[in-house]
Each structure stands twice: as C-alpha cells, then as structure tokens.
PDB file of N, CA and C in Angstrom:
ATOM      1  N   MET A 209     -16.454   5.880  -5.431  1.00 68.00           N
ATOM      2  CA  MET A 209     -15.082   5.561  -5.089  1.00 68.00           C
ATOM      3  C   MET A 209     -14.898   4.048  -5.136  1.00 68.00           C
ATOM      4  N   ALA A 210     -13.717   3.629  -5.517  1.00 84.00           N
ATOM      5  CA  ALA A 210     -13.386   2.210  -5.578  1.00 84.00           C
ATOM      6  C   ALA A 210     -13.424   1.606  -4.183  1.00 84.00           C
ATOM      7  N   ASN A 211     -13.702   0.321  -4.122  1.00 93.00           N
ATOM      8  CA  ASN A 211     -13.804  -0.372  -2.847  1.00 93.00           C
ATOM      9  C   ASN A 211     -12.736  -1.465  -2.780  1.00 93.00           C
ATOM     10  N   PRO A 212     -11.580  -1.172  -2.169  1.00 96.00           N
ATOM     11  CA  PRO A 212     -10.510  -2.159  -2.107  1.00 96.00           C
ATOM     12  C   PRO A 212     -10.860  -3.332  -1.191  1.00 96.00           C
ATOM     13  N   SER A 213     -10.354  -4.500  -1.539  1.00 97.00           N
ATOM     14  CA  SER A 213     -10.591  -5.697  -0.730  1.00 97.00           C
ATOM     15  C   SER A 213      -9.816  -5.603   0.586  1.00 97.00           C
ATOM     16  N   ASP A 214     -10.210  -6.442   1.524  1.00 97.00           N
ATOM     17  CA  ASP A 214      -9.497  -6.513   2.801  1.00 97.00           C
ATOM     18  C   ASP A 214      -8.044  -6.914   2.570  1.00 97.00           C
ATOM     19  N   GLU A 215      -7.802  -7.819   1.629  1.00 98.00           N
ATOM     20  CA  GLU A 215      -6.440  -8.253   1.325  1.00 98.00           C
ATOM     21  C   GLU A 215      -5.603  -7.089   0.785  1.00 98.00           C
ATOM     22  N   LEU A 216      -6.190  -6.279  -0.063  1.00 98.00           N
ATOM     23  CA  LEU A 216      -5.468  -5.129  -0.604  1.00 98.00           C
ATOM     24  C   LEU A 216      -5.138  -4.134   0.509  1.00 98.00           C
ATOM     25  N   ILE A 217      -6.044  -3.914   1.403  1.00 98.00           N
ATOM     26  CA  ILE A 217      -5.801  -3.017   2.543  1.00 98.00           C
ATOM     27  C   ILE A 217      -4.686  -3.583   3.420  1.00 98.00           C
ATOM     28  N   LYS A 218      -4.699  -4.886   3.631  1.00 98.00           N
ATOM     29  CA  LYS A 218      -3.651  -5.542   4.420  1.00 98.00           C
ATOM     30  C   LYS A 218      -2.283  -5.342   3.754  1.00 98.00           C
ATOM     31  N   LEU A 219      -2.209  -5.510   2.445  1.00 98.00           N
ATOM     32  CA  LEU A 219      -0.946  -5.316   1.725  1.00 98.00           C
ATOM     33  C   LEU A 219      -0.487  -3.862   1.782  1.00 98.00           C
ATOM     34  N   CYS A 220      -1.425  -2.942   1.714  1.00 98.00           N
ATOM     35  CA  CYS A 220      -1.088  -1.525   1.823  1.00 98.00           C
ATOM     36  C   CYS A 220      -0.530  -1.219   3.210  1.00 98.00           C
ATOM     37  N   ARG A 221      -1.166  -1.745   4.233  1.00 98.00           N
ATOM     38  CA  ARG A 221      -0.667  -1.542   5.605  1.00 98.00           C
ATOM     39  C   ARG A 221       0.749  -2.095   5.752  1.00 98.00           C
ATOM     40  N   ALA A 222       0.999  -3.264   5.161  1.00 98.00           N
ATOM     41  CA  ALA A 222       2.330  -3.870   5.237  1.00 98.00           C
ATOM     42  C   ALA A 222       3.368  -2.985   4.557  1.00 98.00           C
ATOM     43  N   ALA A 223       3.017  -2.408   3.420  1.00 98.00           N
ATOM     44  CA  ALA A 223       3.945  -1.523   2.712  1.00 98.00           C
ATOM     45  C   ALA A 223       4.207  -0.249   3.508  1.00 98.00           C
ATOM     46  N   VAL A 224       3.183   0.305   4.104  1.00 98.00           N
ATOM     47  CA  VAL A 224       3.339   1.522   4.904  1.00 98.00           C
ATOM     48  C   VAL A 224       4.211   1.243   6.130  1.00 98.00           C
ATOM     49  N   GLU A 225       3.987   0.119   6.781  1.00 97.00           N
ATOM     50  CA  GLU A 225       4.788  -0.241   7.950  1.00 97.00           C
ATOM     51  C   GLU A 225       6.244  -0.507   7.551  1.00 97.00           C
ATOM     52  N   ALA A 226       6.451  -1.185   6.431  1.00 97.00           N
ATOM     53  CA  ALA A 226       7.813  -1.439   5.957  1.00 97.00           C
ATOM     54  C   ALA A 226       8.521  -0.119   5.634  1.00 97.00           C
ATOM     55  N   GLU A 227       7.790   0.844   5.091  1.00 97.00           N
ATOM     56  CA  GLU A 227       8.369   2.167   4.823  1.00 97.00           C
ATOM     57  C   GLU A 227       8.774   2.843   6.128  1.00 97.00           C
ATOM     58  N   ARG A 228       7.913   2.765   7.124  1.00 97.00           N
ATOM     59  CA  ARG A 228       8.205   3.384   8.416  1.00 97.00           C
ATOM     60  C   ARG A 228       9.492   2.806   9.014  1.00 97.00           C
ATOM     61  N   VAL A 229       9.609   1.503   8.959  1.00 96.00           N
ATOM     62  CA  VAL A 229      10.802   0.843   9.494  1.00 96.00           C
ATOM     63  C   VAL A 229      12.034   1.247   8.688  1.00 96.00           C
ATOM     64  N   ALA A 230      11.936   1.195   7.365  1.00 96.00           N
ATOM     65  CA  ALA A 230      13.086   1.492   6.503  1.00 96.00           C
ATOM     66  C   ALA A 230      13.582   2.919   6.674  1.00 96.00           C
ATOM     67  N   THR A 231      12.662   3.851   6.828  1.00 96.00           N
ATOM     68  CA  THR A 231      13.058   5.257   6.898  1.00 96.00           C
ATOM     69  C   THR A 231      13.387   5.715   8.317  1.00 96.00           C
ATOM     70  N   SER A 232      13.280   4.807   9.268  1.00 97.00           N
ATOM     71  CA  SER A 232      13.604   5.173  10.646  1.00 97.00           C
ATOM     72  C   SER A 232      15.101   5.089  10.928  1.00 97.00           C
ATOM     73  N   GLU A 233      15.851   4.559   9.977  1.00 93.00           N
ATOM     74  CA  GLU A 233      17.299   4.420  10.126  1.00 93.00           C
ATOM     75  C   GLU A 233      17.982   4.933   8.863  1.00 93.00           C
ATOM     76  N   PRO A 234      19.282   5.155   8.938  1.00 95.00           N
ATOM     77  CA  PRO A 234      20.003   5.596   7.730  1.00 95.00           C
ATOM     78  C   PRO A 234      19.829   4.594   6.584  1.00 95.00           C
ATOM     79  N   TYR A 235      19.831   5.118   5.385  1.00 95.00           N
ATOM     80  CA  TYR A 235      19.614   4.289   4.197  1.00 95.00           C
ATOM     81  C   TYR A 235      20.696   3.240   4.024  1.00 95.00           C
ATOM     82  N   THR A 236      20.253   2.025   3.765  1.00 95.00           N
ATOM     83  CA  THR A 236      21.092   0.959   3.218  1.00 95.00           C
ATOM     84  C   THR A 236      20.207   0.185   2.253  1.00 95.00           C
ATOM     85  N   GLN A 237      20.809  -0.391   1.252  1.00 96.00           N
ATOM     86  CA  GLN A 237      20.040  -1.170   0.285  1.00 96.00           C
ATOM     87  C   GLN A 237      19.325  -2.324   0.988  1.00 96.00           C
ATOM     88  N   GLU A 238      20.014  -2.979   1.891  1.00 94.00           N
ATOM     89  CA  GLU A 238      19.419  -4.092   2.633  1.00 94.00           C
ATOM     90  C   GLU A 238      18.281  -3.610   3.532  1.00 94.00           C
ATOM     91  N   GLY A 239      18.476  -2.455   4.134  1.00 92.00           N
ATOM     92  CA  GLY A 239      17.461  -1.906   5.026  1.00 92.00           C
ATOM     93  C   GLY A 239      16.167  -1.537   4.316  1.00 92.00           C
ATOM     94  N   TRP A 240      16.276  -1.170   3.061  1.00 96.00           N
ATOM     95  CA  TRP A 240      15.094  -0.778   2.301  1.00 96.00           C
ATOM     96  C   TRP A 240      14.496  -1.923   1.481  1.00 96.00           C
ATOM     97  N   ALA A 241      15.154  -3.066   1.457  1.00 97.00           N
ATOM     98  CA  ALA A 241      14.704  -4.177   0.618  1.00 97.00           C
ATOM     99  C   ALA A 241      13.288  -4.640   0.977  1.00 97.00           C
ATOM    100  N   ALA A 242      12.989  -4.742   2.268  1.00 96.00           N
ATOM    101  CA  ALA A 242      11.653  -5.190   2.680  1.00 96.00           C
ATOM    102  C   ALA A 242      10.580  -4.197   2.236  1.00 96.00           C
ATOM    103  N   TRP A 243      10.891  -2.906   2.327  1.00 97.00           N
ATOM    104  CA  TRP A 243       9.937  -1.887   1.885  1.00 97.00           C
ATOM    105  C   TRP A 243       9.706  -1.983   0.381  1.00 97.00           C
ATOM    106  N   MET A 244      10.767  -2.117  -0.372  1.00 97.00           N
ATOM    107  CA  MET A 244      10.630  -2.202  -1.828  1.00 97.00           C
ATOM    108  C   MET A 244       9.820  -3.442  -2.224  1.00 97.00           C
ATOM    109  N   LYS A 245      10.042  -4.556  -1.555  1.00 98.00           N
ATOM    110  CA  LYS A 245       9.293  -5.786  -1.843  1.00 98.00           C
ATOM    111  C   LYS A 245       7.826  -5.620  -1.470  1.00 98.00           C
ATOM    112  N   ALA A 246       7.553  -5.043  -0.302  1.00 98.00           N
ATOM    113  CA  ALA A 246       6.168  -4.838   0.128  1.00 98.00           C
ATOM    114  C   ALA A 246       5.437  -3.882  -0.813  1.00 98.00           C
ATOM    115  N   ALA A 247       6.118  -2.837  -1.246  1.00 98.00           N
ATOM    116  CA  ALA A 247       5.513  -1.876  -2.175  1.00 98.00           C
ATOM    117  C   ALA A 247       5.235  -2.533  -3.527  1.00 98.00           C
ATOM    118  N   GLU A 248       6.172  -3.345  -3.986  1.00 98.00           N
ATOM    119  CA  GLU A 248       5.998  -4.060  -5.257  1.00 98.00           C
ATOM    120  C   GLU A 248       4.807  -5.029  -5.170  1.00 98.00           C
ATOM    121  N   THR A 249       4.700  -5.730  -4.070  1.00 98.00           N
ATOM    122  CA  THR A 249       3.592  -6.667  -3.871  1.00 98.00           C
ATOM    123  C   THR A 249       2.259  -5.925  -3.852  1.00 98.00           C
ATOM    124  N   PHE A 250       2.209  -4.806  -3.151  1.00 98.00           N
ATOM    125  CA  PHE A 250       0.989  -4.001  -3.094  1.00 98.00           C
ATOM    126  C   PHE A 250       0.604  -3.497  -4.486  1.00 98.00           C
ATOM    127  N   GLN A 251       1.569  -2.958  -5.222  1.00 98.00           N
ATOM    128  CA  GLN A 251       1.275  -2.423  -6.554  1.00 98.00           C
ATOM    129  C   GLN A 251       0.775  -3.507  -7.509  1.00 98.00           C
ATOM    130  N   ALA A 252       1.374  -4.682  -7.443  1.00 98.00           N
ATOM    131  CA  ALA A 252       0.920  -5.792  -8.296  1.00 98.00           C
ATOM    132  C   ALA A 252      -0.501  -6.202  -7.931  1.00 98.00           C
ATOM    133  N   ALA A 253      -0.807  -6.207  -6.638  1.00 98.00           N
ATOM    134  CA  ALA A 253      -2.153  -6.559  -6.188  1.00 98.00           C
ATOM    135  C   ALA A 253      -3.175  -5.507  -6.615  1.00 98.00           C
ATOM    136  N   VAL A 254      -2.797  -4.245  -6.576  1.00 98.00           N
ATOM    137  CA  VAL A 254      -3.691  -3.172  -7.037  1.00 98.00           C
ATOM    138  C   VAL A 254      -4.024  -3.387  -8.512  1.00 98.00           C
ATOM    139  N   THR A 255      -3.014  -3.645  -9.307  1.00 98.00           N
ATOM    140  CA  THR A 255      -3.222  -3.863 -10.735  1.00 98.00           C
ATOM    141  C   THR A 255      -4.139  -5.051 -10.976  1.00 98.00           C
ATOM    142  N   ALA A 256      -3.866  -6.175 -10.320  1.00 98.00           N
ATOM    143  CA  ALA A 256      -4.673  -7.381 -10.522  1.00 98.00           C
ATOM    144  C   ALA A 256      -6.122  -7.164 -10.087  1.00 98.00           C
ATOM    145  N   GLU A 257      -6.311  -6.521  -8.941  1.00 97.00           N
ATOM    146  CA  GLU A 257      -7.668  -6.298  -8.439  1.00 97.00           C
ATOM    147  C   GLU A 257      -8.430  -5.319  -9.335  1.00 97.00           C
ATOM    148  N   ALA A 258      -7.763  -4.293  -9.798  1.00 97.00           N
ATOM    149  CA  ALA A 258      -8.418  -3.322 -10.685  1.00 97.00           C
ATOM    150  C   ALA A 258      -8.825  -3.983 -12.000  1.00 97.00           C
ATOM    151  N   GLU A 259      -7.956  -4.810 -12.547  1.00 97.00           N
ATOM    152  CA  GLU A 259      -8.289  -5.506 -13.791  1.00 97.00           C
ATOM    153  C   GLU A 259      -9.454  -6.467 -13.590  1.00 97.00           C
ATOM    154  N   ALA A 260      -9.441  -7.206 -12.478  1.00 96.00           N
ATOM    155  CA  ALA A 260     -10.503  -8.169 -12.205  1.00 96.00           C
ATOM    156  C   ALA A 260     -11.850  -7.475 -11.995  1.00 96.00           C
ATOM    157  N   ALA A 261     -11.820  -6.325 -11.357  1.00 95.00           N
ATOM    158  CA  ALA A 261     -13.056  -5.580 -11.075  1.00 95.00           C
ATOM    159  C   ALA A 261     -13.426  -4.619 -12.199  1.00 95.00           C
ATOM    160  N   GLU A 262     -12.542  -4.535 -13.204  1.00 95.00           N
ATOM    161  CA  GLU A 262     -12.738  -3.596 -14.303  1.00 95.00           C
ATOM    162  C   GLU A 262     -13.007  -2.188 -13.775  1.00 95.00           C
ATOM    163  N   THR A 263     -12.104  -1.755 -12.900  1.00 95.00           N
ATOM    164  CA  THR A 263     -12.220  -0.437 -12.291  1.00 95.00           C
ATOM    165  C   THR A 263     -10.901   0.306 -12.448  1.00 95.00           C
ATOM    166  N   SER A 264     -10.900   1.544 -12.066  1.00 95.00           N
ATOM    167  CA  SER A 264      -9.710   2.384 -12.158  1.00 95.00           C
ATOM    168  C   SER A 264      -8.635   1.917 -11.198  1.00 95.00           C
ATOM    169  N   ARG A 265      -7.458   1.655 -11.720  1.00 96.00           N
ATOM    170  CA  ARG A 265      -6.323   1.257 -10.895  1.00 96.00           C
ATOM    171  C   ARG A 265      -5.963   2.381  -9.921  1.00 96.00           C
ATOM    172  N   LEU A 266      -5.905   3.603 -10.433  1.00 97.00           N
ATOM    173  CA  LEU A 266      -5.566   4.751  -9.602  1.00 97.00           C
ATOM    174  C   LEU A 266      -6.593   4.938  -8.482  1.00 97.00           C
ATOM    175  N   GLY A 267      -7.858   4.853  -8.832  1.00 96.00           N
ATOM    176  CA  GLY A 267      -8.904   5.019  -7.829  1.00 96.00           C
ATOM    177  C   GLY A 267      -8.831   3.962  -6.741  1.00 96.00           C
ATOM    178  N   LEU A 268      -8.520   2.739  -7.135  1.00 97.00           N
ATOM    179  CA  LEU A 268      -8.405   1.653  -6.175  1.00 97.00           C
ATOM    180  C   LEU A 268      -7.212   1.865  -5.251  1.00 97.00           C
ATOM    181  N   GLU A 269      -6.081   2.252  -5.815  1.00 97.00           N
ATOM    182  CA  GLU A 269      -4.892   2.526  -5.010  1.00 97.00           C
ATOM    183  C   GLU A 269      -5.154   3.670  -4.030  1.00 97.00           C
ATOM    184  N   GLN A 270      -5.754   4.737  -4.513  1.00 97.00           N
ATOM    185  CA  GLN A 270      -6.045   5.881  -3.651  1.00 97.00           C
ATOM    186  C   GLN A 270      -7.010   5.504  -2.532  1.00 97.00           C
ATOM    187  N   ALA A 271      -8.003   4.693  -2.833  1.00 97.00           N
ATOM    188  CA  ALA A 271      -8.969   4.282  -1.808  1.00 97.00           C
ATOM    189  C   ALA A 271      -8.282   3.448  -0.732  1.00 97.00           C
ATOM    190  N   ALA A 272      -7.414   2.527  -1.125  1.00 97.00           N
ATOM    191  CA  ALA A 272      -6.693   1.707  -0.144  1.00 97.00           C
ATOM    192  C   ALA A 272      -5.796   2.574   0.726  1.00 97.00           C
ATOM    193  N   LYS A 273      -5.072   3.488   0.102  1.00 97.00           N
ATOM    194  CA  LYS A 273      -4.173   4.360   0.865  1.00 97.00           C
ATOM    195  C   LYS A 273      -4.948   5.289   1.795  1.00 97.00           C
ATOM    196  N   LYS A 274      -6.105   5.756   1.375  1.00 96.00           N
ATOM    197  CA  LYS A 274      -6.910   6.621   2.232  1.00 96.00           C
ATOM    198  C   LYS A 274      -7.361   5.863   3.476  1.00 96.00           C
ATOM    199  N   ILE A 275      -7.789   4.614   3.297  1.00 96.00           N
ATOM    200  CA  ILE A 275      -8.227   3.804   4.432  1.00 96.00           C
ATOM    201  C   ILE A 275      -7.074   3.568   5.402  1.00 96.00           C
ATOM    202  N   VAL A 276      -5.887   3.298   4.860  1.00 97.00           N
ATOM    203  CA  VAL A 276      -4.727   2.996   5.703  1.00 97.00           C
ATOM    204  C   VAL A 276      -4.132   4.251   6.333  1.00 97.00           C
ATOM    205  N   LEU A 277      -3.952   5.291   5.549  1.00 96.00           N
ATOM    206  CA  LEU A 277      -3.253   6.485   6.026  1.00 96.00           C
ATOM    207  C   LEU A 277      -4.147   7.481   6.747  1.00 96.00           C
ATOM    208  N   HIS A 278      -5.439   7.481   6.444  1.00 94.00           N
ATOM    209  CA  HIS A 278      -6.369   8.446   7.023  1.00 94.00           C
ATOM    210  C   HIS A 278      -7.651   7.744   7.481  1.00 94.00           C
ATOM    211  N   PRO A 279      -7.535   6.802   8.414  1.00 86.00           N
ATOM    212  CA  PRO A 279      -8.733   6.050   8.814  1.00 86.00           C
ATOM    213  C   PRO A 279      -9.825   6.915   9.444  1.00 86.00           C
ATOM    214  N   GLU A 280      -9.446   8.018  10.045  1.00 84.00           N
ATOM    215  CA  GLU A 280     -10.450   8.893  10.660  1.00 84.00           C
ATOM    216  C   GLU A 280     -11.338   9.568   9.620  1.00 84.00           C
ATOM    217  N   GLY A 281     -10.864   9.673   8.385  1.00 68.00           N
ATOM    218  CA  GLY A 281     -11.642  10.302   7.322  1.00 68.00           C
ATOM    219  C   GLY A 281     -12.350   9.307   6.437  1.00 68.00           C
ATOM    220  N   SER A 282     -12.294   8.029   6.803  1.00 58.00           N
ATOM    221  CA  SER A 282     -12.880   6.986   5.980  1.00 58.00           C
ATOM    222  C   SER A 282     -13.999   6.281   6.730  1.00 58.00           C
ATOM    223  N   SER A 283     -15.090   6.040   6.060  1.00 57.00           N
ATOM    224  CA  SER A 283     -16.184   5.291   6.685  1.00 57.00           C
ATOM    225  C   SER A 283     -15.888   3.808   6.709  1.00 57.00           C
ATOM    226  N   ASP A 284     -14.811   3.356   5.997  1.00 49.00           N
ATOM    227  CA  ASP A 284     -14.467   1.942   5.934  1.00 49.00           C
ATOM    228  C   ASP A 284     -13.514   1.505   7.023  1.00 49.00           C
ATOM    229  N   GLY A 285     -12.897   2.425   7.748  1.00 44.00           N
ATOM    230  CA  GLY A 285     -11.896   1.974   8.707  1.00 44.00           C
ATOM    231  C   GLY A 285     -11.790   2.865   9.820  1.00 44.00           C
TER     232      GLY A 285
END
C-alpha cells in the first residue's frame, strides 16, 4: 500500500473537515467554497506526491483517506 506523507494526511484532514462544515448547513456557493478549495489542494498534492514517488495516484489517495476516515483500521493512525 502507498505511504502518504504527513503533509498529505494533513491536507486530507483539512478537506474532510471543510466538507463537514460545508454540508452542515444549506448549500450556498460561498459556503462550499472553502471545501472546494481544500479538496482541490488535496488532489493537487496527491498528484504531485504520486509523481515524485513514482507510485499509484489512486493508491496514494486511498491510503490517505483510509488514515483520515478510518483511523481505527489503520496501523498508521
């Protein structure tokens, strides 16, 4: 399995938290802007890290999300 960096995990957590905040209230474009920006930043970081490590982008993204969303099932978090 891919091994995401601490920075990538931090960006994933930020995107997940921004999603939680955005979806806790009725939709507005302004209300979702922070989530969209955080998600875009995370996705760009996944791509850059996967290219630098010459590893699967999908595998890296899934590993980061597993650590953030399911820490009880991960030996990394």
